[in-house]
Tab-separated table of C-alpha atoms in Angstrom:
chain	number	residue	atom	x	y	z
A	227	MET	CA	54.283	10.017	-34.135
A	228	ILE	CA	55.045	6.970	-32.006
A	229	ARG	CA	56.045	9.197	-29.066
A	230	SER	CA	52.757	11.081	-29.402
A	231	ARG	CA	50.785	7.863	-29.303
A	232	ILE	CA	52.761	6.621	-26.295
A	233	PHE	CA	52.172	9.940	-24.533
A	234	PHE	CA	48.445	9.728	-25.353
A	235	LEU	CA	48.171	6.159	-24.051
A	236	CYS	CA	50.073	7.034	-20.882
A	237	THR	CA	47.818	10.018	-20.286
A	238	LEU	CA	44.743	7.882	-20.876
A	239	PHE	CA	46.041	5.260	-18.459
A	240	CYS	CA	46.677	7.866	-15.779
A	241	ILE	CA	43.210	9.338	-16.191
A	242	SER	CA	41.654	5.861	-15.988
A	243	ALA	CA	43.661	5.105	-12.859
A	244	LEU	CA	42.575	8.362	-11.249
A	245	LEU	CA	38.925	7.659	-12.107
A	246	CYS	CA	39.282	4.168	-10.675
A	247	VAL	CA	40.737	5.552	-7.435
A	248	ALA	CA	37.931	8.125	-7.269
A	249	GLN	CA	35.325	5.385	-7.750
A	250	GLN	CA	36.972	3.267	-5.066
A	251	LYS	CA	36.838	6.211	-2.693
A	252	ALA	CA	33.163	6.710	-3.552
A	253	ASP	CA	32.455	3.018	-2.890
A	254	ILE	CA	34.573	2.380	0.192
A	255	HIS	CA	33.913	-1.075	1.521
A	256	VAL	CA	32.105	-1.242	4.830
A	257	LEU	CA	31.980	-4.522	6.718
A	258	LEU	CA	28.639	-5.081	8.412
A	259	GLN	CA	28.599	-7.643	11.186
A	260	GLY	CA	26.209	-8.548	13.942
A	261	LYS	CA	24.011	-11.046	15.675
A	262	ILE	CA	20.261	-11.591	15.721
A	263	SER	CA	19.241	-13.007	19.082
A	264	ASP	CA	16.308	-13.397	21.449
A	265	ALA	CA	15.953	-12.084	24.991
A	266	SER	CA	17.984	-14.982	26.392
A	267	GLY	CA	20.876	-14.190	24.078
A	268	LYS	CA	20.309	-17.245	21.913
A	269	GLY	CA	21.048	-16.601	18.250
A	270	ILE	CA	18.292	-16.889	15.651
A	271	GLY	CA	19.378	-18.601	12.451
A	272	GLY	CA	18.024	-18.094	8.945
A	273	VAL	CA	17.080	-14.416	9.319
A	274	MET	CA	17.628	-12.329	6.200
A	275	VAL	CA	19.862	-9.282	6.659
A	276	THR	CA	20.337	-6.661	3.949
A	277	ASP	CA	21.738	-3.240	3.173
A	278	GLY	CA	19.113	-2.744	0.446
A	279	THR	CA	21.390	-4.188	-2.228
A	280	ASN	CA	22.799	-7.495	-1.022
A	281	CYS	CA	21.168	-10.055	1.229
A	282	VAL	CA	22.607	-12.692	3.547
A	283	SER	CA	21.102	-15.052	6.112
A	284	THR	CA	22.241	-15.494	9.678
A	285	ASP	CA	24.015	-18.740	10.534
A	286	VAL	CA	22.742	-21.230	13.107
A	287	ASP	CA	24.127	-19.038	15.890
A	288	GLY	CA	22.423	-15.911	14.561
A	289	ASN	CA	25.589	-14.272	13.230
A	290	TYR	CA	25.946	-12.475	9.903
A	291	THR	CA	28.640	-10.768	7.861
A	292	LEU	CA	27.795	-8.514	4.929
A	293	GLN	CA	30.116	-6.570	2.665
A	294	SER	CA	28.601	-3.167	1.967
A	295	THR	CA	29.720	0.296	0.871
A	296	ASN	CA	29.373	3.810	2.170
A	297	GLN	CA	26.468	4.221	-0.247
A	298	ALA	CA	24.250	2.097	2.021
A	299	MET	CA	22.277	4.032	4.639
A	300	PHE	CA	20.800	1.151	6.656
A	301	VAL	CA	21.357	-2.411	7.679
A	302	TYR	CA	18.051	-4.136	8.316
A	303	ILE	CA	16.348	-7.460	8.758
A	304	THR	CA	13.325	-9.362	7.542
A	305	VAL	CA	11.476	-9.903	10.811
A	306	PRO	CA	10.824	-13.654	10.990
A	307	SER	CA	7.506	-15.270	11.774
A	308	GLY	CA	6.866	-15.961	15.420
A	309	TYR	CA	8.563	-12.802	16.670
A	310	GLU	CA	7.115	-9.451	17.669
A	311	ILE	CA	7.580	-6.551	15.268
A	312	PRO	CA	10.349	-4.474	16.878
A	313	ALA	CA	8.846	-1.018	17.200
A	314	ASN	CA	9.326	2.427	18.673
A	315	ASN	CA	5.936	3.868	19.649
A	316	ASN	CA	4.377	1.378	17.199
A	317	LEU	CA	6.598	2.507	14.296
A	318	ALA	CA	8.322	-0.627	12.977
A	319	LYS	CA	12.031	-0.435	13.880
A	320	PHE	CA	13.669	-3.292	11.985
A	321	TYR	CA	16.671	-1.279	10.804
A	322	GLN	CA	19.759	0.546	12.046
A	323	LYS	CA	21.478	3.504	10.445
A	324	ILE	CA	25.003	2.563	9.459
A	325	THR	CA	27.649	4.643	11.219
A	326	PRO	CA	30.913	2.849	10.376
A	327	VAL	CA	34.095	3.133	12.445
A	328	HIS	CA	37.286	2.275	10.563
A	329	GLY	CA	35.227	0.608	7.816
A	330	ARG	CA	33.148	-1.574	10.153
A	331	TYR	CA	29.717	-1.440	11.706
A	332	GLN	CA	28.338	-3.750	14.371
A	333	GLY	CA	24.587	-4.117	13.950
A	334	ASP	CA	22.994	-6.429	16.520
A	335	PHE	CA	19.234	-6.988	16.639
A	336	LEU	CA	17.190	-8.260	19.566
A	337	LEU	CA	13.889	-9.969	18.803
A	338	THR	CA	11.124	-10.985	21.198
A	339	LYS	CA	9.388	-14.316	20.781
A	340	MET	CA	5.623	-13.937	20.453
A	341	SER	CA	3.457	-15.287	23.250
A	342	ARG	CA	1.062	-16.824	20.719
A	343	ASP	CA	1.131	-18.291	17.242
A	344	ASP	CA	0.923	-15.808	14.363
A	345	LYS	CA	-0.188	-18.351	11.751
A	346	LYS	CA	-3.550	-16.645	11.999
A	347	HIS	CA	-3.108	-12.892	11.914
A	348	TYR	CA	-4.611	-9.695	10.560
A	349	THR	CA	-3.227	-6.829	8.508
A	350	ILE	CA	-4.799	-3.381	8.352
A	351	VAL	CA	-3.957	-1.130	5.407
A	352	TRP	CA	-4.279	2.644	5.619
A	353	ALA	CA	-3.968	4.363	2.247
A	354	ASP	CA	-3.282	8.079	1.986
A	355	PRO	CA	-3.589	9.636	5.442
A	356	GLN	CA	-2.265	12.711	3.595
A	357	ILE	CA	-2.272	15.365	6.302
A	358	ASN	CA	-0.781	18.840	5.858
A	359	SER	CA	-2.337	20.866	8.673
A	360	GLN	CA	-3.186	20.510	12.331
A	361	GLU	CA	-6.883	20.492	11.421
A	362	GLN	CA	-6.359	17.451	9.200
A	363	ALA	CA	-4.132	15.802	11.801
A	364	ASP	CA	-6.900	16.240	14.352
A	365	MET	CA	-9.315	14.445	11.999
A	366	LEU	CA	-6.787	11.654	11.540
A	367	HIS	CA	-6.681	11.222	15.320
A	368	SER	CA	-10.410	11.536	15.981
A	369	GLN	CA	-11.751	9.599	12.989
A	370	VAL	CA	-9.131	7.155	11.742
A	371	VAL	CA	-7.106	6.322	14.837
A	372	SER	CA	-10.129	5.894	17.081
A	373	ASP	CA	-11.839	3.574	14.589
A	374	THR	CA	-8.665	1.581	13.923
A	375	ARG	CA	-7.863	1.176	17.604
A	376	GLN	CA	-11.369	-0.055	18.373
A	377	HIS	CA	-11.477	-2.471	15.423
A	378	ALA	CA	-7.956	-3.750	16.075
A	379	LYS	CA	-8.891	-4.398	19.692
A	380	GLU	CA	-11.566	-6.835	18.510
A	381	LEU	CA	-9.221	-8.494	16.008
A	382	LEU	CA	-6.484	-8.888	18.617
A	383	LYS	CA	-8.745	-11.291	20.488
A	384	LYS	CA	-8.329	-13.688	17.560
A	385	GLY	CA	-4.752	-13.065	16.438
A	386	PRO	CA	-1.883	-10.564	16.077
A	387	VAL	CA	-2.579	-7.410	14.047
A	388	THR	CA	-0.100	-5.438	11.942
A	389	GLY	CA	-0.617	-2.132	10.115
A	390	ILE	CA	0.712	-0.885	6.789
A	391	ALA	CA	0.419	2.770	5.746
A	392	ALA	CA	0.450	2.548	1.947
A	393	GLY	CA	1.966	5.945	1.210
A	394	ASP	CA	1.114	9.639	1.172
A	395	ILE	CA	1.583	9.728	4.897
A	396	ALA	CA	1.934	13.500	4.825
A	397	TRP	CA	0.930	15.947	2.106
A	398	ASP	CA	4.147	17.670	1.060
A	399	ALA	CA	4.492	18.810	4.674
A	400	PRO	CA	7.423	17.169	6.497
A	401	ALA	CA	6.720	19.271	9.591
A	402	ILE	CA	3.448	17.395	10.119
A	403	ILE	CA	5.111	13.943	10.311
A	404	PRO	CA	5.188	14.015	14.153
A	405	GLU	CA	1.384	14.089	14.078
A	406	TYR	CA	1.350	10.944	11.946
A	407	LYS	CA	3.759	9.307	14.384
A	408	LYS	CA	1.412	10.255	17.210
A	409	ALA	CA	-1.464	8.635	15.305
A	410	VAL	CA	0.464	5.386	14.887
A	411	LYS	CA	1.464	5.398	18.549
A	412	ASN	CA	-2.210	5.608	19.532
A	413	SER	CA	-3.432	3.037	16.981
A	414	GLY	CA	-2.634	0.123	19.255
A	415	ILE	CA	-0.739	-1.880	16.613
A	416	PRO	CA	2.727	-1.745	14.970
A	417	PHE	CA	2.813	-0.011	11.586
A	418	PHE	CA	5.098	-0.311	8.571
A	419	GLN	CA	5.373	2.693	6.239
A	420	VAL	CA	5.373	2.961	2.417
A	421	LEU	CA	6.758	5.953	0.547
A	422	GLY	CA	4.174	7.924	-1.474
A	423	ASN	CA	4.524	10.723	-4.004
A	424	HIS	CA	3.587	13.294	-1.348
A	425	ASP	CA	6.263	11.894	0.969
A	426	MET	CA	9.148	12.648	-1.390
A	427	ASP	CA	11.416	15.679	-1.362
A	428	ILE	CA	10.941	17.703	-4.539
A	429	HIS	CA	13.429	19.995	-6.271
A	430	THR	CA	16.146	17.390	-5.720
A	431	ARG	CA	18.469	16.296	-8.501
A	432	SER	CA	17.586	12.595	-8.548
A	433	ASP	CA	15.099	9.950	-7.496
A	434	GLU	CA	17.549	8.657	-4.882
A	435	ALA	CA	17.818	12.077	-3.271
A	436	SER	CA	14.043	12.504	-3.116
A	437	ASP	CA	13.676	9.847	-0.392
A	438	ARG	CA	15.815	11.591	2.237
A	439	THR	CA	13.054	12.851	4.549
A	440	PHE	CA	11.128	9.587	4.383
A	441	LYS	CA	14.222	7.554	5.255
A	442	GLU	CA	15.165	9.837	8.119
A	443	SER	CA	11.631	9.508	9.478
A	444	PHE	CA	10.791	5.844	8.808
A	445	GLY	CA	13.859	3.956	7.608
A	446	PRO	CA	14.346	2.026	4.335
A	447	SER	CA	11.914	2.529	1.467
A	448	TRP	CA	12.041	-1.144	0.420
A	449	TYR	CA	12.144	-4.118	2.766
A	450	SER	CA	10.235	-7.238	3.816
A	451	PHE	CA	8.871	-9.018	6.879
A	452	ASN	CA	7.061	-12.245	7.728
A	453	ARG	CA	3.897	-12.995	9.648
A	454	GLY	CA	2.832	-16.624	10.034
A	455	ASP	CA	3.145	-18.367	6.670
A	456	ALA	CA	2.814	-15.082	4.747
A	457	HIS	CA	5.609	-12.920	3.366
A	458	TYR	CA	5.222	-9.140	3.103
A	459	ILE	CA	7.246	-6.883	0.812
A	460	VAL	CA	7.306	-3.097	0.629
A	461	LEU	CA	8.580	-1.383	-2.530
A	462	ASP	CA	9.145	2.220	-3.570
A	463	ASN	CA	7.544	2.660	-6.997
A	464	VAL	CA	7.395	6.468	-6.926
A	465	PHE	CA	10.117	7.429	-9.394
A	466	TYR	CA	10.921	11.129	-9.177
A	467	TYR	CA	12.445	12.658	-12.297
A	468	ALA	CA	13.097	16.211	-11.051
A	469	ASN	CA	12.064	19.490	-12.702
A	470	GLY	CA	9.566	20.262	-9.976
A	471	TYR	CA	6.791	17.924	-8.905
A	472	ASN	CA	7.177	15.139	-11.442
A	473	TYR	CA	7.039	11.382	-10.980
A	474	ILE	CA	5.927	8.143	-12.625
A	475	GLY	CA	5.125	4.688	-11.322
A	476	TYR	CA	8.323	2.687	-11.807
A	477	ILE	CA	10.384	0.075	-9.929
A	478	THR	CA	14.141	0.560	-10.138
A	479	GLU	CA	16.561	-2.165	-11.175
A	480	LYS	CA	18.242	-1.984	-7.760
A	481	GLN	CA	14.953	-2.980	-6.135
A	482	PHE	CA	14.360	-5.788	-8.631
A	483	LYS	CA	17.800	-7.250	-7.890
A	484	TRP	CA	17.119	-7.027	-4.172
A	485	LEU	CA	13.683	-8.579	-4.676
A	486	GLU	CA	15.172	-11.553	-6.528
A	487	GLN	CA	17.287	-12.341	-3.464
A	488	ASP	CA	14.367	-11.778	-1.101
A	489	LEU	CA	11.929	-14.031	-2.985
A	490	ALA	CA	14.550	-16.771	-3.341
A	491	ARG	CA	14.006	-17.371	0.390
A	492	VAL	CA	10.214	-17.689	0.075
A	493	LYS	CA	8.550	-21.062	-0.415
A	494	PRO	CA	6.634	-21.307	-3.740
A	495	GLY	CA	2.894	-21.312	-3.215
A	496	SER	CA	3.124	-19.009	-0.191
A	497	LEU	CA	0.974	-15.961	0.293
A	498	VAL	CA	3.027	-12.934	-0.744
A	499	PHE	CA	1.831	-9.377	-0.230
A	500	VAL	CA	3.540	-6.491	-2.004
A	501	SER	CA	2.676	-3.017	-0.797
A	502	MET	CA	3.637	0.049	-2.809
A	503	HIS	CA	1.946	3.406	-3.157
A	504	ILE	CA	1.118	3.775	-6.860
A	505	SER	CA	-1.076	1.036	-8.283
A	506	ALA	CA	0.505	-1.495	-10.602
A	507	TYR	CA	-2.463	-0.840	-12.866
A	508	THR	CA	-5.914	0.698	-12.722
A	509	GLU	CA	-8.703	0.533	-15.304
A	510	ASP	CA	-9.253	4.267	-15.094
A	511	LYS	CA	-8.294	4.604	-18.773
A	512	LYS	CA	-10.993	2.115	-19.748
A	513	ARG	CA	-13.639	3.817	-17.616
A	514	SER	CA	-12.854	7.321	-18.840
A	515	GLY	CA	-12.253	6.406	-22.478
A	516	SER	CA	-8.787	7.985	-22.455
A	517	LYS	CA	-6.280	7.068	-25.126
A	518	GLN	CA	-3.447	6.495	-22.688
A	519	ASP	CA	-2.847	5.788	-19.029
A	520	ASN	CA	-1.940	8.518	-16.586
A	521	PRO	CA	1.839	7.957	-16.111
A	522	GLY	CA	1.585	8.893	-12.461
A	523	SER	CA	-1.155	6.356	-11.733
A	524	ILE	CA	0.289	3.069	-13.027
A	525	THR	CA	3.588	1.215	-12.729
A	526	PHE	CA	5.185	1.071	-16.157
A	527	ASN	CA	7.344	-2.012	-15.595
A	528	ARG	CA	4.739	-3.954	-13.621
A	529	LYS	CA	4.944	-6.979	-15.962
A	530	PHE	CA	8.386	-7.812	-14.587
A	531	LEU	CA	6.991	-7.716	-11.069
A	532	TYR	CA	4.135	-10.003	-12.109
A	533	ASP	CA	6.650	-12.465	-13.570
A	534	MET	CA	8.590	-12.594	-10.315
A	535	LEU	CA	5.396	-13.203	-8.347
A	536	LYS	CA	4.113	-16.089	-10.495
A	537	PRO	CA	5.264	-18.866	-8.112
A	538	TYR	CA	3.225	-17.374	-5.263
A	539	GLN	CA	-0.293	-16.443	-4.206
A	540	ALA	CA	0.384	-12.779	-4.812
A	541	HIS	CA	-1.625	-9.766	-3.685
A	542	LEU	CA	-0.698	-6.123	-4.211
A	543	LEU	CA	-1.698	-3.583	-1.556
A	544	THR	CA	-1.698	-0.101	-3.093
A	545	GLY	CA	-3.323	3.315	-2.692
A	546	HIS	CA	-2.788	6.692	-4.394
A	547	THR	CA	-6.064	6.935	-6.330
A	548	HIS	CA	-8.489	7.918	-3.538
A	549	TYR	CA	-10.971	5.365	-4.874
A	550	ASN	CA	-11.536	1.652	-4.348
A	551	GLU	CA	-10.785	-0.860	-7.093
A	552	ASN	CA	-9.927	-4.554	-7.288
A	553	TYR	CA	-7.937	-5.568	-10.340
A	554	VAL	CA	-6.468	-8.910	-11.428
A	555	GLU	CA	-3.714	-9.285	-14.026
A	556	ASP	CA	-1.412	-12.254	-14.664
A	557	ASN	CA	-2.972	-14.011	-11.665
A	558	VAL	CA	-1.852	-11.200	-9.362
A	559	TYR	CA	-4.713	-9.688	-7.349
A	560	GLU	CA	-4.348	-5.961	-6.741
A	561	HIS	CA	-6.274	-4.210	-3.975
A	562	ILE	CA	-6.325	-0.470	-4.713
A	563	HIS	CA	-7.445	1.046	-1.436
A	564	ALA	CA	-9.692	4.030	-1.037
A	565	SER	CA	-8.131	6.635	1.238
A	566	VAL	CA	-8.546	7.080	4.969
A	567	CYS	CA	-8.711	10.829	4.307
A	568	ALA	CA	-11.549	10.236	1.798
A	569	ALA	CA	-11.566	13.254	-0.561
A	570	TRP	CA	-8.585	14.992	1.050
A	571	TRP	CA	-10.486	15.544	4.316
A	572	THR	CA	-13.267	17.534	2.611
A	573	SER	CA	-16.047	14.911	2.774
A	574	PRO	CA	-16.769	11.521	4.336
A	575	ILE	CA	-16.508	9.746	0.957
A	576	CYS	CA	-13.914	9.306	-1.754
A	577	ASN	CA	-14.252	10.321	-5.411
A	578	ASP	CA	-16.065	7.080	-6.249
A	579	GLY	CA	-18.449	7.186	-3.295
A	580	THR	CA	-16.460	4.758	-1.154
A	581	PRO	CA	-16.522	5.926	2.474
A	582	GLY	CA	-13.197	6.872	3.998
A	583	GLY	CA	-11.779	3.726	5.560
A	584	TYR	CA	-9.190	0.985	5.345
A	585	GLY	CA	-8.607	-2.577	4.191
A	586	VAL	CA	-8.591	-5.522	6.597
A	587	TYR	CA	-6.926	-8.840	5.705
A	588	GLU	CA	-7.421	-12.066	7.643
A	589	ILE	CA	-4.646	-14.587	7.043
A	590	ASP	CA	-4.792	-18.144	8.365
A	591	GLY	CA	-1.887	-20.182	7.028
A	592	ASN	CA	-2.249	-19.914	3.258
A	593	GLU	CA	-5.930	-18.962	3.478
A	594	LEU	CA	-6.927	-15.339	2.935
A	595	LYS	CA	-10.079	-13.265	3.382
A	596	TRP	CA	-10.519	-9.511	3.252
A	597	TYR	CA	-13.046	-6.721	3.638
A	598	TYR	CA	-13.235	-2.937	3.621
A	599	LYS	CA	-13.865	-1.199	6.939
A	600	SER	CA	-15.644	2.167	6.638
A	601	LEU	CA	-14.827	4.734	9.320
A	602	GLY	CA	-17.499	4.983	11.988
A	603	ARG	CA	-19.474	2.070	10.559
A	604	GLU	CA	-19.893	-1.580	11.422
A	605	LYS	CA	-17.953	-4.200	9.476
A	606	ASP	CA	-21.056	-5.230	7.504
A	607	TYR	CA	-21.526	-1.768	5.938
A	608	GLN	CA	-20.416	-2.693	2.408
A	609	MET	CA	-22.772	-0.751	0.118
A	610	LYS	CA	-25.162	2.161	-0.167
A	611	LEU	CA	-28.542	2.260	-1.926
A	612	TYR	CA	-29.841	5.331	-3.746
A	613	PRO	CA	-33.629	5.631	-4.219
A	614	PRO	CA	-35.403	6.387	-7.514
A	615	GLY	CA	-34.773	9.961	-8.616
A	616	SER	CA	-31.147	10.024	-7.491
A	617	TYR	CA	-29.863	9.647	-11.064
A	618	ALA	CA	-31.213	11.884	-13.825
A	619	ASP	CA	-30.325	9.377	-16.548
A	620	LYS	CA	-32.050	6.558	-14.611
A	621	PRO	CA	-35.046	8.337	-13.027
A	622	GLY	CA	-36.908	5.214	-11.887
A	623	ALA	CA	-33.866	3.171	-10.890
A	624	VAL	CA	-32.500	2.108	-7.555
A	625	VAL	CA	-28.698	2.265	-7.618
A	626	ALA	CA	-26.316	0.365	-5.344
A	627	ASN	CA	-22.691	1.319	-4.817
A	628	VAL	CA	-20.836	-1.845	-3.720
A	629	TRP	CA	-17.378	-0.405	-3.147
A	630	ASN	CA	-15.270	-3.512	-2.558
A	631	TRP	CA	-16.869	-5.471	-5.388
A	632	ASP	CA	-14.892	-7.741	-7.661
A	633	LYS	CA	-15.990	-10.139	-10.395
A	634	ASP	CA	-16.595	-12.963	-7.914
A	635	TRP	CA	-19.244	-10.993	-6.047
A	636	LYS	CA	-22.979	-11.459	-6.698
A	637	VAL	CA	-25.412	-8.526	-6.343
A	638	GLU	CA	-29.070	-9.634	-6.211
A	639	TRP	CA	-32.320	-7.769	-5.586
A	640	PHE	CA	-35.678	-8.625	-4.068
A	641	GLU	CA	-38.982	-6.860	-4.692
A	642	ASP	CA	-41.459	-7.167	-1.840
A	643	GLY	CA	-39.644	-10.294	-0.651
A	644	LYS	CA	-39.409	-11.996	-4.070
A	645	LEU	CA	-35.995	-12.698	-5.600
A	646	MET	CA	-35.845	-10.901	-8.949
A	647	GLY	CA	-32.287	-11.780	-10.057
A	648	ASN	CA	-29.011	-9.937	-10.436
A	649	MET	CA	-28.720	-6.181	-10.584
A	650	GLN	CA	-27.132	-4.720	-13.703
A	651	GLN	CA	-23.606	-3.417	-13.375
A	652	TYR	CA	-22.626	-0.138	-15.004
A	653	THR	CA	-19.986	2.576	-14.981
A	654	GLY	CA	-20.981	5.983	-13.677
A	655	LEU	CA	-20.616	8.586	-10.952
A	656	ASP	CA	-21.697	8.038	-7.383
A	657	ALA	CA	-24.655	10.297	-6.531
A	658	ASP	CA	-23.182	11.467	-3.217
A	659	ALA	CA	-19.825	12.162	-4.865
A	660	VAL	CA	-21.625	14.387	-7.345
A	661	LYS	CA	-23.407	16.172	-4.509
A	662	TYR	CA	-20.196	16.782	-2.563
A	663	MET	CA	-17.687	17.377	-5.361
A	664	ALA	CA	-19.110	18.191	-8.803
A	665	GLY	CA	-18.497	21.737	-10.019
A	666	ALA	CA	-15.862	24.413	-9.521
A	667	ASP	CA	-17.499	25.605	-6.281
A	668	LYS	CA	-17.270	22.176	-4.603
A	669	PRO	CA	-16.046	21.000	-2.229
A	670	GLY	CA	-14.897	24.576	-1.662
A	671	LYS	CA	-11.469	24.214	-0.112
A	672	TYR	CA	-10.005	22.318	-3.083
A	673	SER	CA	-11.907	23.159	-6.256
A	674	TRP	CA	-9.926	20.605	-8.291
A	675	ILE	CA	-11.610	17.665	-6.548
A	676	GLU	CA	-14.202	16.025	-8.805
A	677	PRO	CA	-16.185	12.761	-8.704
A	678	MET	CA	-14.614	9.894	-10.639
A	679	LEU	CA	-16.197	7.175	-12.735
A	680	THR	CA	-16.497	3.813	-11.064
A	681	ASP	CA	-17.659	0.398	-12.228
A	682	HIS	CA	-18.866	-0.867	-8.843
A	683	LEU	CA	-22.351	0.601	-9.404
A	684	PHE	CA	-25.450	-1.562	-9.958
A	685	PHE	CA	-29.004	-0.583	-10.863
A	686	VAL	CA	-32.487	-1.973	-11.302
A	687	THR	CA	-35.868	-0.403	-11.995
A	688	PRO	CA	-38.567	-1.811	-9.678
A	689	SER	CA	-42.193	-2.055	-10.709
A	690	HIS	CA	-44.486	0.914	-10.054
A	691	LYS	CA	-46.383	-1.040	-7.385
A	692	ALA	CA	-43.319	-2.183	-5.421
A	693	LYS	CA	-43.257	-1.169	-1.752
A	694	LYS	CA	-39.939	-2.595	-0.550
A	695	LEU	CA	-36.683	-3.391	-2.251
A	696	LYS	CA	-33.814	-5.399	-0.784
A	697	VAL	CA	-30.297	-5.809	-2.137
A	698	VAL	CA	-28.108	-8.734	-1.099
A	699	ALA	CA	-24.436	-8.504	-2.070
A	700	THR	CA	-22.501	-11.743	-1.590
A	701	ASP	CA	-18.720	-11.540	-1.659
A	702	ARG	CA	-16.304	-14.197	-2.939
A	703	PHE	CA	-16.132	-15.723	0.558
A	704	GLY	CA	-19.889	-16.233	0.838
A	705	GLU	CA	-20.433	-13.321	3.228
A	706	LYS	CA	-23.787	-11.658	2.597
A	707	TYR	CA	-24.426	-7.942	3.065
A	708	VAL	CA	-28.010	-6.665	3.035
A	709	GLN	CA	-29.543	-3.236	2.522
A	710	ASP	CA	-33.277	-2.476	2.493
A	711	LEU	CA	-35.073	0.420	0.853
A	712	ARG	CA	-38.703	1.397	1.386
A	713	LEU	CA	-40.251	2.676	-1.849
A	714	LYS	CA	-43.826	3.263	-0.694
A	715	ALA	CA	-45.677	3.390	2.584
A	716	ASP	CA	-47.750	0.319	3.491
């Protein structure tokens, strides 16, 4: 009996030792070393370097040493303020693929000092380019790139401009990625990329394996960078759980642990932007009267992200929904961006009536302003008015769609020059979205596209004798946007 137990324990010990050796082989230590320097060769101290798991900072001479494993794919840096975004044809190139030799990898980074201060700067956010054909790529070039390049040219007169593509870069079509890269090259500004649900590889066995194409094309799927006094973070919250095309909004523990180290280097009170594809939360459930949230449209463990962001002025930059919504929870302001492809390239507007376009953020120290830039329109195009008769349930009403509205906006109306007060907010469908998308025969190419309820609609019923109606929408920054509507001839 005793011999049997001894034999069993010895066998168990041997198995444990073999498993330990196997694990050690799977996690072979790789020593990452390098220097971050400027064009003169001078080292840059205090730059964060990471392998996506652990983070270190360069010493005063710009040197770093980081213990990693063969599980890490990249070594990369948080680009510091005051330095140009290293880029290859405007694609941010802040990383190197680890190719160890005898357990070591030398990763040196060269940064270029900016010729001007970046304390005041601008950030442009594209959500959902989502191209899967040459026809759609051509529209990306002719509509989105041309507008962005022209608008960025004006902004560059006042400060540096950086772009973020907030996911769904392609539409389950890896072969089209070169067209996206061409678009970024021609945009005139450096772009960072976010992984979206249509950028993942499906039919893989795990979430980790689903990011392969994205990483080969654009580098790490979570990282950070600095501009001026602001800190930017990109996360991957598209959690793929196999069995075909299945995902939920979820941030992995590995990212949270990395984020703790990243934020530990950020001064409390700073502006912090977090860009990820799926919204942290949307009030779609409230608008539609559903009993539960769509698991692919919210981030289930968002509360833990909110907690980590409490010491900062935090803003989330998300996409995914193809409609515009501003949502605040736990003092975190989320900007859910309408898509640059509008309704999947079938119409000029999104499901909520928001024109295809992109977000623009003006940062000056710790001060922040923003607006939505519609494609092919001037900056002050921030709403559309619908005349009486446009809505069957409100036959005499004038309806305004104010797409970037939040609760600090004011929407007033004037009748024949006289201020009448605030318009009444309500939840409904945009009239143009109904015209373009409602019904199985519309928009034709993709019959599943339908208009979606939105709460940035406002209405008022003018008097029967009114000749002119004016709407003035004032945003939280005091900017006024005006639209006029003639009701009767003079």
